[in-house]
XYZ file of C-alpha atoms in Angstrom:
306
model
C 20.215 4.683 8.917
C 22.961 2.513 10.444
C 20.881 1.716 13.560
C 18.691 -0.624 11.253
C 21.638 -2.111 9.508
C 20.980 -0.108 6.503
C 23.505 2.154 4.536
C 21.030 4.779 3.500
C 17.262 5.599 3.310
C 14.939 4.720 0.449
C 16.277 5.064 -2.955
C 19.644 5.573 -1.435
C 18.699 9.299 -1.036
C 20.074 11.668 1.716
C 17.698 11.341 4.670
C 15.739 14.665 5.128
C 14.688 14.991 8.735
C 13.576 18.691 8.709
C 9.933 19.083 7.451
C 10.023 16.216 4.902
C 7.373 16.098 2.128
C 7.237 12.375 2.013
C 7.925 9.890 4.879
C 8.845 6.395 4.259
C 7.629 4.225 7.395
C 8.959 0.745 7.785
C 6.759 -1.458 9.778
C 8.065 -4.822 10.175
C 4.845 -6.473 11.806
C 4.151 -10.035 11.477
C 2.020 -11.956 13.906
C -0.877 -13.539 11.902
C 0.466 -14.870 8.682
C -1.275 -18.083 7.692
C 1.000 -19.524 5.159
C 4.449 -18.258 3.965
C 6.387 -16.262 6.553
C 9.092 -13.572 6.221
C 7.052 -10.327 5.911
C 8.716 -9.109 9.085
C 11.936 -8.731 6.931
C 9.938 -7.092 4.059
C 10.590 -3.404 4.839
C 14.412 -3.890 5.085
C 14.511 -5.890 1.917
C 12.347 -3.408 -0.038
C 14.461 -0.275 1.180
C 17.643 -2.281 0.065
C 16.169 -3.183 -3.328
C 15.270 0.528 -3.755
C 18.853 1.510 -3.959
C 18.912 -0.071 -7.631
C 15.714 1.572 -8.738
C 16.091 4.407 -11.255
C 15.316 7.904 -9.921
C 13.604 9.179 -13.012
C 9.764 9.184 -12.908
C 7.996 9.585 -16.424
C 5.024 11.463 -14.932
C 7.173 13.633 -12.941
C 9.592 14.077 -15.905
C 12.378 14.477 -13.299
C 14.540 12.516 -11.042
C 13.219 11.905 -7.428
C 13.378 13.800 -5.015
C 13.024 16.729 -7.712
C 13.803 19.438 -5.095
C 11.447 17.938 -2.512
C 12.440 16.186 0.825
C 12.059 12.353 1.566
C 12.666 10.990 4.928
C 13.028 7.339 5.790
C 11.786 6.864 9.329
C 13.425 4.468 11.888
C 12.022 0.963 11.842
C 8.902 0.479 14.038
C 9.835 -1.493 17.046
C 7.692 -2.854 19.895
C 8.102 -4.342 23.214
C 4.343 -5.361 23.313
C 4.031 -9.113 23.523
C 0.219 -9.080 22.483
C -1.503 -8.559 19.209
C -3.809 -5.886 20.507
C -0.902 -4.117 22.095
C 1.181 -4.009 18.886
C -1.873 -2.910 16.811
C -2.433 -0.109 19.400
C 1.127 1.084 18.756
C 0.845 1.052 14.820
C -2.529 3.102 15.208
C -0.657 5.567 17.355
C 2.352 5.638 14.803
C -0.207 6.277 12.065
C -1.993 9.011 13.897
C 1.389 10.841 14.695
C 2.319 10.785 11.029
C -1.249 11.699 9.992
C -0.782 14.892 12.062
C 2.526 15.617 10.410
C 2.815 17.566 7.047
C 4.664 14.647 5.345
C 2.875 12.156 3.104
C 3.180 8.776 4.744
C 4.066 5.566 2.927
C 3.998 2.492 5.339
C 6.050 -0.490 4.036
C 5.101 -3.743 5.694
C 5.158 -6.345 7.153
C 1.849 -8.250 6.827
C -1.375 -6.688 5.592
C -2.605 -6.623 9.229
C -1.116 -3.073 9.506
C -4.098 -1.707 7.433
C -6.752 -1.570 10.244
C -4.610 0.143 12.708
C -3.425 2.657 10.085
C -7.216 3.478 9.452
C -7.815 3.778 13.112
C -5.011 6.143 13.483
C -6.293 8.468 10.877
C -9.579 8.848 12.522
C -11.204 10.260 9.237
C -14.077 8.958 7.031
C -11.741 7.504 4.502
C -12.003 5.422 1.513
C -9.658 2.562 0.936
C -8.444 1.498 -2.484
C -7.116 -2.071 -2.223
C -4.979 -4.037 -4.671
C -5.005 -7.679 -3.522
C -5.333 -11.295 -4.499
C -7.569 -11.815 -1.434
C -10.749 -10.011 -0.519
C -9.546 -9.818 3.231
C -13.194 -9.711 4.214
C -13.409 -12.699 6.576
C -14.963 -12.150 10.071
C -12.145 -14.093 11.377
C -9.470 -16.864 10.544
C -8.674 -19.513 12.936
C -10.364 -17.547 15.657
C -8.500 -14.338 15.073
C -10.517 -11.411 13.879
C -7.331 -9.353 13.215
C -5.783 -11.783 10.983
C -4.164 -10.500 7.854
C -7.037 -12.349 6.088
C -9.405 -9.999 7.734
C -7.669 -6.792 6.980
C -10.256 -5.145 4.873
C -13.073 -6.097 7.183
C -11.527 -4.716 10.121
C -10.451 -1.572 8.223
C -14.102 -0.860 7.571
C -14.814 -1.585 11.302
C -12.137 1.105 12.117
C -13.813 3.788 10.084
C -13.360 3.241 6.321
C -16.594 4.366 4.725
C -15.974 2.585 1.474
C -13.767 -0.107 -0.095
C -12.627 -0.408 -3.754
C -10.871 -3.690 -4.555
C -9.096 -4.852 -7.674
C -7.259 -7.976 -8.518
C -9.357 -10.168 -6.143
C -9.160 -13.969 -7.079
C -9.098 -15.903 -3.739
C -11.996 -15.513 -1.374
C -14.379 -17.568 0.927
C -18.316 -17.840 0.334
C -18.594 -15.627 3.426
C -16.496 -12.957 1.563
C -18.366 -13.393 -1.633
C -21.878 -12.908 0.136
C -20.683 -9.771 1.823
C -19.357 -8.374 -1.485
C -22.627 -9.072 -3.008
C -24.636 -7.386 -0.311
C -22.661 -4.518 1.099
C -23.164 -1.505 -1.011
C -19.961 0.153 0.538
C -17.767 -2.542 -1.073
C -16.822 -2.462 -4.771
C -14.887 -5.311 -6.191
C -13.196 -6.000 -9.483
C -12.384 -9.598 -9.730
C -9.225 -10.743 -11.527
C -11.162 -13.194 -13.894
C -13.320 -10.214 -15.065
C -10.245 -8.045 -15.639
C -8.756 -10.652 -17.678
C -11.941 -11.805 -19.584
C -10.964 -12.630 -23.104
C -13.459 -10.097 -24.702
C -14.715 -7.821 -21.943
C -11.516 -7.518 -19.773
C -10.378 -4.057 -21.120
C -13.993 -2.748 -20.509
C -13.830 -4.094 -16.827
C -10.388 -2.470 -16.250
C -11.302 0.845 -17.649
C -14.442 0.762 -15.503
C -12.242 0.241 -12.406
C -10.124 3.166 -13.364
C -13.249 5.427 -14.135
C -14.890 4.445 -10.869
C -11.945 5.070 -8.643
C -11.422 8.565 -10.242
C -14.883 9.527 -8.971
C -14.093 8.783 -5.234
C -14.504 11.826 -3.056
C -12.959 12.593 0.309
C -9.653 11.297 1.695
C -8.243 8.049 0.274
C -5.879 5.584 1.609
C -3.958 3.384 -1.058
C -3.197 -0.226 0.241
C -1.216 -2.442 -2.037
C -0.836 -6.075 -1.015
C 1.791 -7.126 -3.590
C 0.117 -10.560 -3.922
C -2.402 -8.689 -5.982
C 0.164 -8.835 -8.676
C 0.657 -12.036 -10.536
C 2.746 -14.412 -8.660
C 5.326 -14.489 -11.543
C 6.205 -10.983 -10.430
C 6.128 -11.460 -6.645
C 6.706 -15.247 -5.974
C 8.064 -14.519 -2.469
C 4.905 -12.844 -0.893
C 3.223 -14.357 1.892
C 0.436 -16.020 0.058
C 1.271 -15.860 -3.733
C -1.571 -16.542 -6.094
C -1.471 -17.195 -9.907
C -3.664 -14.960 -12.186
C -3.015 -11.501 -10.700
C -2.907 -8.055 -12.161
C 0.364 -6.810 -14.108
C 2.753 -4.343 -12.841
C 1.287 -1.800 -15.392
C -2.183 -2.320 -13.913
C -0.905 -1.374 -10.612
C 0.956 1.695 -12.053
C -2.413 2.878 -13.831
C -4.235 2.518 -10.543
C -1.670 4.714 -8.684
C -1.500 7.250 -11.447
C -5.227 7.478 -11.688
C -5.643 7.921 -7.812
C -3.064 10.733 -7.645
C -4.355 12.468 -10.586
C -8.037 12.663 -9.382
C -8.124 12.012 -5.674
C -7.051 13.373 -2.408
C -4.708 10.523 -1.503
C -3.599 11.106 2.049
C -1.566 7.897 2.712
C -0.532 4.610 1.314
C 0.966 1.282 2.277
C 2.683 -1.514 0.363
C 2.692 -4.736 2.349
C 3.236 -8.597 2.317
C 6.842 -8.268 0.999
C 8.905 -11.290 1.645
C 12.533 -11.267 0.668
C 13.351 -13.483 -2.173
C 16.539 -15.343 -1.923
C 17.420 -16.492 -5.419
C 16.531 -13.257 -7.127
C 15.467 -9.846 -5.700
C 12.466 -9.774 -7.986
C 9.796 -9.568 -5.157
C 11.214 -6.801 -3.098
C 12.329 -4.986 -6.282
C 8.838 -5.028 -7.590
C 7.649 -3.544 -4.345
C 10.305 -1.012 -4.262
C 9.245 0.072 -7.766
C 5.759 0.507 -6.468
C 6.641 2.546 -3.670
C 8.862 4.622 -5.997
C 5.852 5.189 -8.250
C 3.705 6.393 -5.540
C 6.533 8.801 -4.495
C 6.807 10.019 -8.035
C 3.051 10.528 -8.238
C 2.861 12.442 -4.964
C 5.794 14.624 -5.833
C 4.115 15.491 -9.217
C 0.965 16.501 -7.377
C 2.951 18.664 -5.007
C 4.847 20.348 -7.765
C 1.705 21.074 -9.733
C 0.022 22.381 -6.596
C 3.003 24.610 -5.945
C 3.078 25.954 -9.606
C -0.617 26.598 -9.408
C -0.229 28.648 -6.224
C 2.681 30.662 -7.725
C 0.632 31.455 -10.834
C -2.194 32.742 -8.825
C 0.014 35.225 -6.804
C-alpha cells in the first residue's frame, strides 16, 4: 500500500490479491461538493482510522477476516479533466469489480460516486440509502450530476427502487417527488424520532427493507448519522440517526437480502479528533463482518448438503 502513502490495507490486514472475498475500493472523487470540502481525502483517512478498529464482530462471532480474504485496491486515480469523464471512469471501475467474485465496498469521496456505480452494475438494482439529504434534485446550480442529485441520477442509471432513511434536509421539488413516485420509499428522521411513534416507524423501516427482492446496493452517506457522530462530513445536519440505527440497517440487509455491493461516502478527515473517519471505518467494518458471516453460513450450508 506504500504507493498511496499507507502502511497497510483496511483494518491493517495483510492485503490479499489472489481471489479476494471482499474488495475495499477507495474512490477519492470530489468535483461537486456544495458546502464543506475535503471528501477527496476521505478514503485515506477512513483506511487509516480502520487500523484502530477492533477486528471482532459480534454477528460473525470471530475476528475479521475469519479465514477469508480481504483486498484493499489501489486508490482510484484519473487524468480526466471533466465531470463526465471521471464519472465514466468510476462506472467502468464499478463494472470491472461487479464482474469479479469479490464483494465490492467503495469508500468515497462525495456521494456523486453512486450514479456511476449503479451504471457500472447494469442490473435492475434496488438502492438502500442512509442519508440526511434526499438527493433527489433534478439539478443543483445547473449541474444534474451534483452530489445533491445522487439518488435521482442513480434511478436514471437503472435503479428500480429507492429506500431512504434518516432524511431531514430536502427541497420542495424533492418532497413532491417522494410523494408521487411509487418507487421511492422514504423514512424521515422526524418520524423515526417521534416521541410516541418513533419505534414503530423504525421497525417498519427494517421490516420493509427485509422484503426487498433482487440485487441491492447499500449506500451510506455518513451525514445520515447525527452530526455529533460525524461533524466533519461535507454537509453535516443535526437530528440524524444513531450509529446503532445504521448497524441495524446493515445487519437486516445482509440477513435477508442479496446485497451485491456497498459504498460509504462523504467522509471528511476530522482534525481535532478522528471521530468522523473512525465512525465511517466502523460502518465499513460492520459491512465486512456481515458479508463474511453470510459467506460462512453459505459455505456451511453447502458443506452440510454434500
